[in-house]
CSV table of C-alpha atoms and ligand atoms in Angstrom, one decimal:
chain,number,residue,atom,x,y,z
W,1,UNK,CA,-155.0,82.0,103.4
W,2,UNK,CA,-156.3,82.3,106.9
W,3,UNK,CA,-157.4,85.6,108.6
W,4,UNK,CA,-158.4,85.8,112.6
W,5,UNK,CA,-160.8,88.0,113.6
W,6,UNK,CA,-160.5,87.5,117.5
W,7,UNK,CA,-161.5,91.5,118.1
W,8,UNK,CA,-164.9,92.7,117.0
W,9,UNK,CA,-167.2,90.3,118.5
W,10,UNK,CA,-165.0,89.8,121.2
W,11,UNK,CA,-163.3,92.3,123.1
W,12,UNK,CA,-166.3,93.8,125.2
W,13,UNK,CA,-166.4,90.3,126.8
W,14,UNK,CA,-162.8,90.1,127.1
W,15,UNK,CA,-161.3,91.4,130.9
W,16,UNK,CA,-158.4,93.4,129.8
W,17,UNK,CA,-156.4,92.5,133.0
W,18,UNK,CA,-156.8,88.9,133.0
W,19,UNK,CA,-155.9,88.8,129.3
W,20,UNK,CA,-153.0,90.8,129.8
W,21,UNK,CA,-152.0,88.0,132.8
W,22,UNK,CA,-152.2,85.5,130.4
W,23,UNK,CA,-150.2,87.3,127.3
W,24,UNK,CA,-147.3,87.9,129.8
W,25,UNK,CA,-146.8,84.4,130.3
W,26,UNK,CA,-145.9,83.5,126.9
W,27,UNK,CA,-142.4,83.0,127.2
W,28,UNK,CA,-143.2,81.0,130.3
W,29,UNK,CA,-145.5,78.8,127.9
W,30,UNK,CA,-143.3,78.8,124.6
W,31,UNK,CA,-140.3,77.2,127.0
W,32,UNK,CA,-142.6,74.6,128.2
W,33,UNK,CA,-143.8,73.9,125.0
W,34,UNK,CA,-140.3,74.3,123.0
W,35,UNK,CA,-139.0,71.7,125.7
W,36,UNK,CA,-141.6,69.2,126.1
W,37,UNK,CA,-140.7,65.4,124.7
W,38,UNK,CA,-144.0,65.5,123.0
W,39,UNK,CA,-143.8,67.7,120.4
W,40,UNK,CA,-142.3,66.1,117.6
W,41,UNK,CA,-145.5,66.6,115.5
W,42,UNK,CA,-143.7,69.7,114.7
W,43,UNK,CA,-140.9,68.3,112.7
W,44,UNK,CA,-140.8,68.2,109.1
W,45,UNK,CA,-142.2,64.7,108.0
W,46,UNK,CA,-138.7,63.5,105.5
W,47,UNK,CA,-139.1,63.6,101.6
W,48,UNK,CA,-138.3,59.6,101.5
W,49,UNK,CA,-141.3,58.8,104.0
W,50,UNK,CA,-143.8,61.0,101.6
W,51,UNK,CA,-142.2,58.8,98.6
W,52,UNK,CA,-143.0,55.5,100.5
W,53,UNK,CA,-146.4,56.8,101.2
W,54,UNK,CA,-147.5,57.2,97.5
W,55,UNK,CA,-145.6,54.6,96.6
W,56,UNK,CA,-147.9,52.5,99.2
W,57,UNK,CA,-150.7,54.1,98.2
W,58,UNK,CA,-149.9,52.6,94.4
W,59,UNK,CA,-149.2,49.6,95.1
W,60,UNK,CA,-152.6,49.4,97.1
W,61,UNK,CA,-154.5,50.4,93.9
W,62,UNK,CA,-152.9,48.4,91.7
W,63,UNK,CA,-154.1,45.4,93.9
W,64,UNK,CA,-157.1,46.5,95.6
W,65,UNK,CA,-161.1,48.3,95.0
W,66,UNK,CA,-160.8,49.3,98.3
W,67,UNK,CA,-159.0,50.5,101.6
W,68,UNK,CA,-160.1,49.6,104.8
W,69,UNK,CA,-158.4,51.9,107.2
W,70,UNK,CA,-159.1,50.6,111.2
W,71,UNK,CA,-158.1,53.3,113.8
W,72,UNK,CA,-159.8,55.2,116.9
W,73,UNK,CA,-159.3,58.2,118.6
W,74,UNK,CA,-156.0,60.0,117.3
W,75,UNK,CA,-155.6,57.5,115.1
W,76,UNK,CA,-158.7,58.2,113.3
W,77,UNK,CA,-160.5,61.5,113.3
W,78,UNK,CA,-158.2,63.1,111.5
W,79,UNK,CA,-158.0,61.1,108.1
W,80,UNK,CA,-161.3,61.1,108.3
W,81,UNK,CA,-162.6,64.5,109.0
W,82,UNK,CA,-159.9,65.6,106.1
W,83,UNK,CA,-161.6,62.7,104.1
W,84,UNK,CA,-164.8,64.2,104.2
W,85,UNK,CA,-163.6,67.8,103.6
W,86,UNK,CA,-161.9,66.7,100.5
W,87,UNK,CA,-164.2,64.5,99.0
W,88,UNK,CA,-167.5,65.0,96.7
W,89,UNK,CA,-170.6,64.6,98.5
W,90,UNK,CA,-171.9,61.9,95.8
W,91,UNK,CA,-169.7,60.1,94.0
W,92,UNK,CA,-169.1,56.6,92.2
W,93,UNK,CA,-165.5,56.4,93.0
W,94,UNK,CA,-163.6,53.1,91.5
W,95,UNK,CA,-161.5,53.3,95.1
W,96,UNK,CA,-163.3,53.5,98.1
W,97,UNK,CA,-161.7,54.0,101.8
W,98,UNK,CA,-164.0,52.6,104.3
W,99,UNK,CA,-163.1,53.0,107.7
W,100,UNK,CA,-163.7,50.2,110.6
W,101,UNK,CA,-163.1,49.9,114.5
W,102,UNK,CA,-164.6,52.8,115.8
W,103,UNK,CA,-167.7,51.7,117.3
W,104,UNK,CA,-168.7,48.3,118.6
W,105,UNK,CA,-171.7,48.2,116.6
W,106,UNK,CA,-172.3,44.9,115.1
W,107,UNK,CA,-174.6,45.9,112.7
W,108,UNK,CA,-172.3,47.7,110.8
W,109,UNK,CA,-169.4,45.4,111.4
W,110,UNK,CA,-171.5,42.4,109.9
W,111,UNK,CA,-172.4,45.2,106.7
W,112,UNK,CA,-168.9,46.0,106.5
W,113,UNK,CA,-167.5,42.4,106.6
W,114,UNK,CA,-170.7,41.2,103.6
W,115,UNK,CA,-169.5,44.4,101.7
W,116,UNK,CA,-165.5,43.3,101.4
W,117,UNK,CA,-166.4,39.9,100.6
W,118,UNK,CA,-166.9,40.6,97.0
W,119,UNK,CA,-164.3,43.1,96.8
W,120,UNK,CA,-160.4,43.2,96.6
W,121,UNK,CA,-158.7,44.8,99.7
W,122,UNK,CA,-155.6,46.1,101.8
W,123,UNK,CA,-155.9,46.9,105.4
W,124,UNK,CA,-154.1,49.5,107.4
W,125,UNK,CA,-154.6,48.5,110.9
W,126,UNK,CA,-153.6,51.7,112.6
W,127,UNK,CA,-153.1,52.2,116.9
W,128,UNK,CA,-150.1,53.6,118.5
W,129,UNK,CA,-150.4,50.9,121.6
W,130,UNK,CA,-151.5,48.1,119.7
W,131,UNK,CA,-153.8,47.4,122.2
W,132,UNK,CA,-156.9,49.4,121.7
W,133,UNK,CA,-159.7,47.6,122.2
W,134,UNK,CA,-161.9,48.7,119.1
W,135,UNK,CA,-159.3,48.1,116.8
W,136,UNK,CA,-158.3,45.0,117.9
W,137,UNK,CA,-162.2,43.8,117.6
W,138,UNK,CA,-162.2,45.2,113.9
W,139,UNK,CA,-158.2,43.8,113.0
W,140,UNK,CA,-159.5,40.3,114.1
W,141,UNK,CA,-163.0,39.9,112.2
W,142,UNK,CA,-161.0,41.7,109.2
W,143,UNK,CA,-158.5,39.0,109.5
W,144,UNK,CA,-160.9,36.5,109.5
W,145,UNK,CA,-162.1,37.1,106.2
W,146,UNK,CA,-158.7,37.5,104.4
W,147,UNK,CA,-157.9,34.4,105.4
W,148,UNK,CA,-161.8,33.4,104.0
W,149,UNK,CA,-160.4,34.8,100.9
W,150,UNK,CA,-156.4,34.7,100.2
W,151,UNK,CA,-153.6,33.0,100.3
W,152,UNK,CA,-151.1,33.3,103.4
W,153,UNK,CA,-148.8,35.4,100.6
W,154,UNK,CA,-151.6,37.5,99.4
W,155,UNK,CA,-152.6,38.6,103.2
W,156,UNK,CA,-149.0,39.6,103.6
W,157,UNK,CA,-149.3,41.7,100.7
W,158,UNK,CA,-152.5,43.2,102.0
W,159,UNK,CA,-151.6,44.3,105.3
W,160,UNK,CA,-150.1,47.6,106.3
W,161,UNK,CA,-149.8,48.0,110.1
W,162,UNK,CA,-149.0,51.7,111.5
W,163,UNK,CA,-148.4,51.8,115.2
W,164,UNK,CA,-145.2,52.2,117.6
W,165,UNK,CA,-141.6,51.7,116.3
W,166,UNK,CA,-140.9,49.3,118.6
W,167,UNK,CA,-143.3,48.1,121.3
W,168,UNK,CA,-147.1,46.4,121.1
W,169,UNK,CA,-149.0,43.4,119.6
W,170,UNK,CA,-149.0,45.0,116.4
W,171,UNK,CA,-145.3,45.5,116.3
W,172,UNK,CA,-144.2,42.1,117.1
W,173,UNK,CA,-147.0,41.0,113.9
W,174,UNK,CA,-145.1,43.0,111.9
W,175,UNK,CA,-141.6,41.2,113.1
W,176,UNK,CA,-143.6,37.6,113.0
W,177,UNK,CA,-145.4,37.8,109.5
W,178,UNK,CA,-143.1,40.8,107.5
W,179,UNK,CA,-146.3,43.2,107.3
W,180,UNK,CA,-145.6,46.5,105.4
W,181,UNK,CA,-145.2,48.6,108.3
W,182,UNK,CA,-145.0,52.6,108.8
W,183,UNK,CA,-143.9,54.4,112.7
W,184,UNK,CA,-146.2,56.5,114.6
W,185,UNK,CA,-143.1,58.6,116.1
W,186,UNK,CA,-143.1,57.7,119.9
W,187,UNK,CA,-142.8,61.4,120.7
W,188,UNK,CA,-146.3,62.5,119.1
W,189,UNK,CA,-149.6,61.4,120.7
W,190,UNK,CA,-152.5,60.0,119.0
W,191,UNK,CA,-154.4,63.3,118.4
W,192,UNK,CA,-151.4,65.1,117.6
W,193,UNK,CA,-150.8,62.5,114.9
W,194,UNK,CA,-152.4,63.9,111.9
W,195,UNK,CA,-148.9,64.3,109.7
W,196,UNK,CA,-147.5,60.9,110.4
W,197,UNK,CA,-148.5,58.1,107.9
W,198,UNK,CA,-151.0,57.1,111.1
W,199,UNK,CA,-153.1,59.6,108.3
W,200,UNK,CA,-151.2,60.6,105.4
W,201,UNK,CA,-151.3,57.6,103.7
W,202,UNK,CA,-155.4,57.1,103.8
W,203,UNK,CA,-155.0,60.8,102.7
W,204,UNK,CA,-152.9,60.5,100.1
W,205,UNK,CA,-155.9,58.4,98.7
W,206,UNK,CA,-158.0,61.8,98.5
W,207,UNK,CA,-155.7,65.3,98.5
W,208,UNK,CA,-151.8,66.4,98.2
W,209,UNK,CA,-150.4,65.5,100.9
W,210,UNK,CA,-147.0,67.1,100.0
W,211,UNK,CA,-149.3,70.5,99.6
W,212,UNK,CA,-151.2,69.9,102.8
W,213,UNK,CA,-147.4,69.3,104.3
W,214,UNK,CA,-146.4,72.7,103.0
W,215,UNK,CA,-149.6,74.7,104.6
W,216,UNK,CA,-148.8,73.1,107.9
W,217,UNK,CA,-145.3,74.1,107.9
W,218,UNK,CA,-146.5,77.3,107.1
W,219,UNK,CA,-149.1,77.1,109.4
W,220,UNK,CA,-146.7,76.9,112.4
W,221,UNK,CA,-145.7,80.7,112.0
W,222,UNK,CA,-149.3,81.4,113.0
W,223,UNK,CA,-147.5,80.8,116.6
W,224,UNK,CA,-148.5,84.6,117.6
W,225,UNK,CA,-152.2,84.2,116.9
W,226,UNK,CA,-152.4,81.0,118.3
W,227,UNK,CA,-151.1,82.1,121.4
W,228,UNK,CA,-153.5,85.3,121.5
W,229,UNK,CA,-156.3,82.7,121.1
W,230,UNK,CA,-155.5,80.9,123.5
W,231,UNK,CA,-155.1,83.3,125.9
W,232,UNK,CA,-158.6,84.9,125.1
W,233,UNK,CA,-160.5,81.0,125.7
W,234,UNK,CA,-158.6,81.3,129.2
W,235,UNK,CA,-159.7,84.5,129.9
W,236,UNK,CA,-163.2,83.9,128.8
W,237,UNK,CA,-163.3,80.9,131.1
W,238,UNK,CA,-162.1,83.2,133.7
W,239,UNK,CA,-165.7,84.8,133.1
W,240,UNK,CA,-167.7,81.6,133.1
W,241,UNK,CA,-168.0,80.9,129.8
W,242,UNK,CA,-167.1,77.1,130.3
W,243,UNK,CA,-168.2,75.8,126.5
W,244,UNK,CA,-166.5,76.5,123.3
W,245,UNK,CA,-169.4,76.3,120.2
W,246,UNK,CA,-167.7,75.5,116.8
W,247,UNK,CA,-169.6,77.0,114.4
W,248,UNK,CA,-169.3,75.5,110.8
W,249,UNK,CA,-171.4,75.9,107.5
W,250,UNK,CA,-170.6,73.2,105.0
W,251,UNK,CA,-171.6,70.1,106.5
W,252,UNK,CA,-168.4,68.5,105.1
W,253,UNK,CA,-166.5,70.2,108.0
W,254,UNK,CA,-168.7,68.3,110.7
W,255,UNK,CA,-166.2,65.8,111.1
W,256,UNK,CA,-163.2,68.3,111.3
W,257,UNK,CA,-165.3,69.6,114.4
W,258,UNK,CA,-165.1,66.2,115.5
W,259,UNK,CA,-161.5,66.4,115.4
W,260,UNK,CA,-161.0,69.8,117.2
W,261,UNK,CA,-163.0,68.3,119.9
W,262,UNK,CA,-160.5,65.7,120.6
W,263,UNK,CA,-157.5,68.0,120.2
W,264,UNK,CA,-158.7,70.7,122.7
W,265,UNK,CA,-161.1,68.3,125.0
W,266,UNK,CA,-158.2,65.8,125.4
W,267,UNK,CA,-155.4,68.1,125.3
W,268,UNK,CA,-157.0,70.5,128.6
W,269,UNK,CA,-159.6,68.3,130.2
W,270,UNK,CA,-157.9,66.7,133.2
W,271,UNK,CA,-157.4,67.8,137.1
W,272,UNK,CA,-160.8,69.4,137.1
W,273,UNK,CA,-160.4,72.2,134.1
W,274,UNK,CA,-160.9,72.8,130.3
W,275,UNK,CA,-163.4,74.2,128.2
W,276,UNK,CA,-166.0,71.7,126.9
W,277,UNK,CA,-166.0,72.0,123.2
W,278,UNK,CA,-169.1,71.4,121.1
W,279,UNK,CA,-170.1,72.6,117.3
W,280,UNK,CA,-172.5,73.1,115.6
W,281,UNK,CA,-173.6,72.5,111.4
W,282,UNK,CA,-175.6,75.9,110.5
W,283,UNK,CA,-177.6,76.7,109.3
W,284,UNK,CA,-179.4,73.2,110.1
W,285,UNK,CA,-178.5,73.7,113.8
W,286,UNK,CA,-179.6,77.3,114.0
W,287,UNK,CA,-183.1,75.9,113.7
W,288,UNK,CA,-182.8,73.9,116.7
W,289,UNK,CA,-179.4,75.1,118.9
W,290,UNK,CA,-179.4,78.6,118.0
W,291,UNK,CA,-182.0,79.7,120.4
W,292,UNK,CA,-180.1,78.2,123.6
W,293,UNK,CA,-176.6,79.5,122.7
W,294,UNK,CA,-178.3,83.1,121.8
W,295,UNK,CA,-181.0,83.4,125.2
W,296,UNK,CA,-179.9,80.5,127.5
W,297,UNK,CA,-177.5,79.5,130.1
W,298,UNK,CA,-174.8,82.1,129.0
W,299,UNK,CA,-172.0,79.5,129.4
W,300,UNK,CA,-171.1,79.3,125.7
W,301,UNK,CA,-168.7,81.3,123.6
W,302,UNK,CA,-168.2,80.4,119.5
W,303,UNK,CA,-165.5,80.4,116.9
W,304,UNK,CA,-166.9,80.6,113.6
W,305,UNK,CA,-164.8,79.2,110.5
W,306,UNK,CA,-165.8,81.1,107.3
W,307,UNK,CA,-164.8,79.8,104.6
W,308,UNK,CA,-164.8,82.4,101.3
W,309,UNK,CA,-165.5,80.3,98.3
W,310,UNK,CA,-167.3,77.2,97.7
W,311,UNK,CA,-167.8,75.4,95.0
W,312,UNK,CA,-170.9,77.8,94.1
W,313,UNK,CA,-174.1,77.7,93.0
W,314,UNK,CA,-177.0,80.0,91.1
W,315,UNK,CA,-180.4,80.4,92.6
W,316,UNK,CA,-182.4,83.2,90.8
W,317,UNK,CA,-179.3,84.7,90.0
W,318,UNK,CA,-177.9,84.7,93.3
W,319,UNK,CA,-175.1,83.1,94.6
W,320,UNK,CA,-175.8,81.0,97.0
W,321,UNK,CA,-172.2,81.0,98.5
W,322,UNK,CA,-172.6,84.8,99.4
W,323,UNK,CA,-176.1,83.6,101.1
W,324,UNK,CA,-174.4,81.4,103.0
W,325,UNK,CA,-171.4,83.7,104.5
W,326,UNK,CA,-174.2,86.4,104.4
W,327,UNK,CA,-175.7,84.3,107.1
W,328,UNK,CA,-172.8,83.6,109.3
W,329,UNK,CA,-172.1,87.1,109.4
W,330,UNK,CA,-175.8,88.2,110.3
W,331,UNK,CA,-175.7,84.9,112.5
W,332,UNK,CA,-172.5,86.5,114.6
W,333,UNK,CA,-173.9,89.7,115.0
W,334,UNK,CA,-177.4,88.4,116.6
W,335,UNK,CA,-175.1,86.2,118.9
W,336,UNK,CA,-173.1,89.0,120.0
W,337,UNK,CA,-176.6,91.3,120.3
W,338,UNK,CA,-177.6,87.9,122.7
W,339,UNK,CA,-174.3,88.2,125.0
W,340,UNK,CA,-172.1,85.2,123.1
W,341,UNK,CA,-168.6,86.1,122.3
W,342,UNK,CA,-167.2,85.2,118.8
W,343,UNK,CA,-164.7,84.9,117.1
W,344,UNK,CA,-164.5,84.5,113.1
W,345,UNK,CA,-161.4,82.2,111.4
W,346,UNK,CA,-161.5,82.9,108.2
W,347,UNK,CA,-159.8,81.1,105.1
W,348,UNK,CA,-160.6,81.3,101.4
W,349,UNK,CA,-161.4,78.1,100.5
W,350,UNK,CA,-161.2,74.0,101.4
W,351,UNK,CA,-157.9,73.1,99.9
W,352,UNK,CA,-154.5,71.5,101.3
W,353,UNK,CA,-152.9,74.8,102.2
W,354,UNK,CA,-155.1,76.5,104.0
W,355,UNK,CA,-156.5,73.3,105.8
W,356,UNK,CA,-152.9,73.0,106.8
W,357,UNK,CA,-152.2,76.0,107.9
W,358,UNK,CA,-155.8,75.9,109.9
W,359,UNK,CA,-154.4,72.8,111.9
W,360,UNK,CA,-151.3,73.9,112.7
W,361,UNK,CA,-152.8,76.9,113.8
W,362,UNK,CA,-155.2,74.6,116.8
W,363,UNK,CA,-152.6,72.3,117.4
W,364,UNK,CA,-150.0,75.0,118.5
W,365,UNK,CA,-153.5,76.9,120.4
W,366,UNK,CA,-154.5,73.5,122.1
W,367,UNK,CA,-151.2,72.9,123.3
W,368,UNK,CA,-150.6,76.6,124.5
W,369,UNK,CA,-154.0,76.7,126.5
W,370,UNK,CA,-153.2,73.0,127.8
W,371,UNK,CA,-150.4,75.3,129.6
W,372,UNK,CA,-152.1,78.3,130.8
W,373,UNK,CA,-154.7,75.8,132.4
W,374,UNK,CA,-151.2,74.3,133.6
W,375,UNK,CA,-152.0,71.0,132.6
W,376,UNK,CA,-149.7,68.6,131.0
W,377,UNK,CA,-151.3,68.9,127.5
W,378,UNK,CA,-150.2,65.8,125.7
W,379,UNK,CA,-151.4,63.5,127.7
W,380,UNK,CA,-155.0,61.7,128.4
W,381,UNK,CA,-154.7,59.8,131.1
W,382,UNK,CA,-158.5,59.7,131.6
W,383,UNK,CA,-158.7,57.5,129.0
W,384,UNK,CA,-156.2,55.1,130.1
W,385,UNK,CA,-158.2,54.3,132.7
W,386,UNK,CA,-161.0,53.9,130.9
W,387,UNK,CA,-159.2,51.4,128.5
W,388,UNK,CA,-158.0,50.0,131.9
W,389,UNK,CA,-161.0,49.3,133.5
W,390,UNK,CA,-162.7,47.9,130.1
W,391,UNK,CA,-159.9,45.5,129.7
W,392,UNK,CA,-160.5,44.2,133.3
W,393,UNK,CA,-164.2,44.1,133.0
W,394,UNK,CA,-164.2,42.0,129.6
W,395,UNK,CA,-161.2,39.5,130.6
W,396,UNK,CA,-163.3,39.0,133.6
W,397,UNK,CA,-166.4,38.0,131.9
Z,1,LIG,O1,-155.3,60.8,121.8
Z,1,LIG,C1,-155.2,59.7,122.2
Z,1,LIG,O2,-154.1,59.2,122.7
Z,1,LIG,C2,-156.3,58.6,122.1
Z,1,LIG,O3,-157.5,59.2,121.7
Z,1,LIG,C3,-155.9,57.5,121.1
Z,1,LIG,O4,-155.5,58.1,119.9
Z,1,LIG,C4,-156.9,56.5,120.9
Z,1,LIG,O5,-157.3,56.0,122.2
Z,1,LIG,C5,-156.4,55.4,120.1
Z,1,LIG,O6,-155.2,54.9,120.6
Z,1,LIG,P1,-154.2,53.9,119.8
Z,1,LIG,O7,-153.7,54.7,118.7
Z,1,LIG,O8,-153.2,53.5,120.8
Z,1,LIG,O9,-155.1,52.7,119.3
């Protein structure tokens, strides 16, 4: 289940004309977006590519303590922010999934290389270009020590490449050595990537992904409220409220902000517009944040997701799940006293449907506001040049 409350802390900010300028060009919008060549994230993912996932992801297990997943960007964030949702906070798990290539830090790439030296592991090298920098660093030091430990056979065995269908370094591998390979659809962008096997095979290691299919699908008849909300982040840009605060409380969902960052700061940020989107982890951020978003530079405006039940908990007899959502609510009302706008998403608990629907429900919002801040929304080209300019820079050197 997922509910919208985009009225009640909300519409006294909202100017009834501009939003009314932006709700009338929705057909306007729907075209572009119903015509664009990037949108292919929409399609239903086929029932023989979810078969050759699991039966990936068993073959993997029956060989292998661990998964090392290497990725940036869109080919990243989103396996792991649904990692973290779905997994326990502590756990001794027999399988781990460790991800790898996206930092530079070499402290944790010399940990992460001493960890898999007494373990048994695949790889799945994942990057739509084949060419990102990170990922390349990480594919090559992890290459390194498969070769330390198997044989030219084994590696083959233990490498699963996901990138472009036909083009890139990581392509022609897969044509030299026979690597298991799977296709990051050339008309879906990395952060629009989350339901191609670019994710759903590291997932498939932690949830259902045929459930967390289904809540997507259904997810992408949310189209009217997604519109609505984009059209209300326009307007309240129209009014100078230039960052969008999301607001979570279960620190598992940090990493999920982390992904809606890239989908809306990549998806509207280019020829001098967007909304700069932050979050914040309540209530351990209400204790330092709070204050400026509820007294200080009134640039901000937050979406709260409120989420019903948790896995709950007794303190003196009181459930400290209610405590919790009694806090956002009280938290929403003191911002709103301070001048903040807010809007509540609501869904009834972390599981595969409702996170589905939830994503389908920004994807199809980022992509709509990308339009009415006409901008082309599936592209980044800022960060081709930045990729550009480091390639340059380090063949140089
Ligand atoms: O959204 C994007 O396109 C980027 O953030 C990419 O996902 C990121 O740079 C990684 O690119 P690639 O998958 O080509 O390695």
């Amino acid at each position: 289940m997922v509910n919208f409350d985009f009225k009640t802390y909300m519409d006294k900010f909202i100017d009834q004309k501009e939003m009314q300028t932006f709700l009338g060009r929705k057909e306007e919008v729907y075209e572009k977006f119903s015509k664009s060549t990037m949108n292919g994230w929409k399609d239903k993912v086929s029932d023989s590519l979810i078969d050759e996932i699991l039966e990936t992801r068993d073959l993997i297990k029956q060989n292998s303590s661990c998964l090392v997943v290497i990725g940036i960007g869109g080919s990243f964030l989103g396996s792991y922010a649904l990692k973290e949702m779905f997994s326990k906070y502590f756990c001794d798990e027999s399988f781990d999934v460790i991800y790898m290539g996206y930092s530079l830090s070499s402290k944790y790439m010399k940990e992460v290389i001493d960890y898999l030296r007494f373990k048994d592991f695949t790889v799945n090298v994942i990057s739509k270009s084949g060419t990102t920098m990170e990922t390349s660093l990480a594919y090559t030091a992890i290459k390194k020590l498969l070769k330390e430990k198997y044989s030219d056979d084994e590696i083959c065995k233990r490498i699963i490449v996901t990138t472009d269908e036909y083009q890139g370094t990581l392509r022609d591998e897969v044509n030299n050595y026979g690597y298991k390979s799977f296709i990051i659809p050339n008309n879906i962008g990395g952060r629009y990537s989350l339901f191609t096997p670019a994710h759903l095979l590291p997932l498939s290691f932690f949830l259902d992904i045929r459930k967390l299919l289904d809540g997507f699908y259904q997810g992408l008849g949310l189209k009217k409220y997604a519109y609505y909300y984009a059209c209300m982040r326009n307007s309240l840009f129209k009014k100078g409220k230039y960052i969008e605060n999301y607001c979570v409380y279960e620190p598992n969902l940090y990493y999920y902000t982390e992904w809606l960052k890239q989908l809306f700061g990549e998806t509207e940020g280019k020829n001098g517009k967007g909304i700069f989107p932050v979050a914040t982890v309540h209530t351990r951020d209400l204790h330092s944040l709070g204050q400026f978003i509820q007294e200080g530079n009134p640039i901000i405006f937050e979406t709260f997701i409120k989420v019903l039940d948790s896995e709950d908990f007794y303190i003196n007899n009181q459930s400290l799940n209610n405590i919790n959502n009694v806090v956002l609510d009280s938290v929403v009302e003191a911002h709103y006293l301070g001048g903040v706008p807010c809007s509540i998403i609501t869904i009834d608990k972390i599981c595969e449907e409702s996170i589905g629907k939830l994503c389908a429900f920004f994807m199809m919002s980022a992509a709509f506001s990308g339009y009415l801040f006409d901008v082309e929304p599936f592209d980044q080209p800022g960060v081709e040049v930045y990729k550009k300019i480091v390639r340059e820079n380090l063949s140089s050197k």
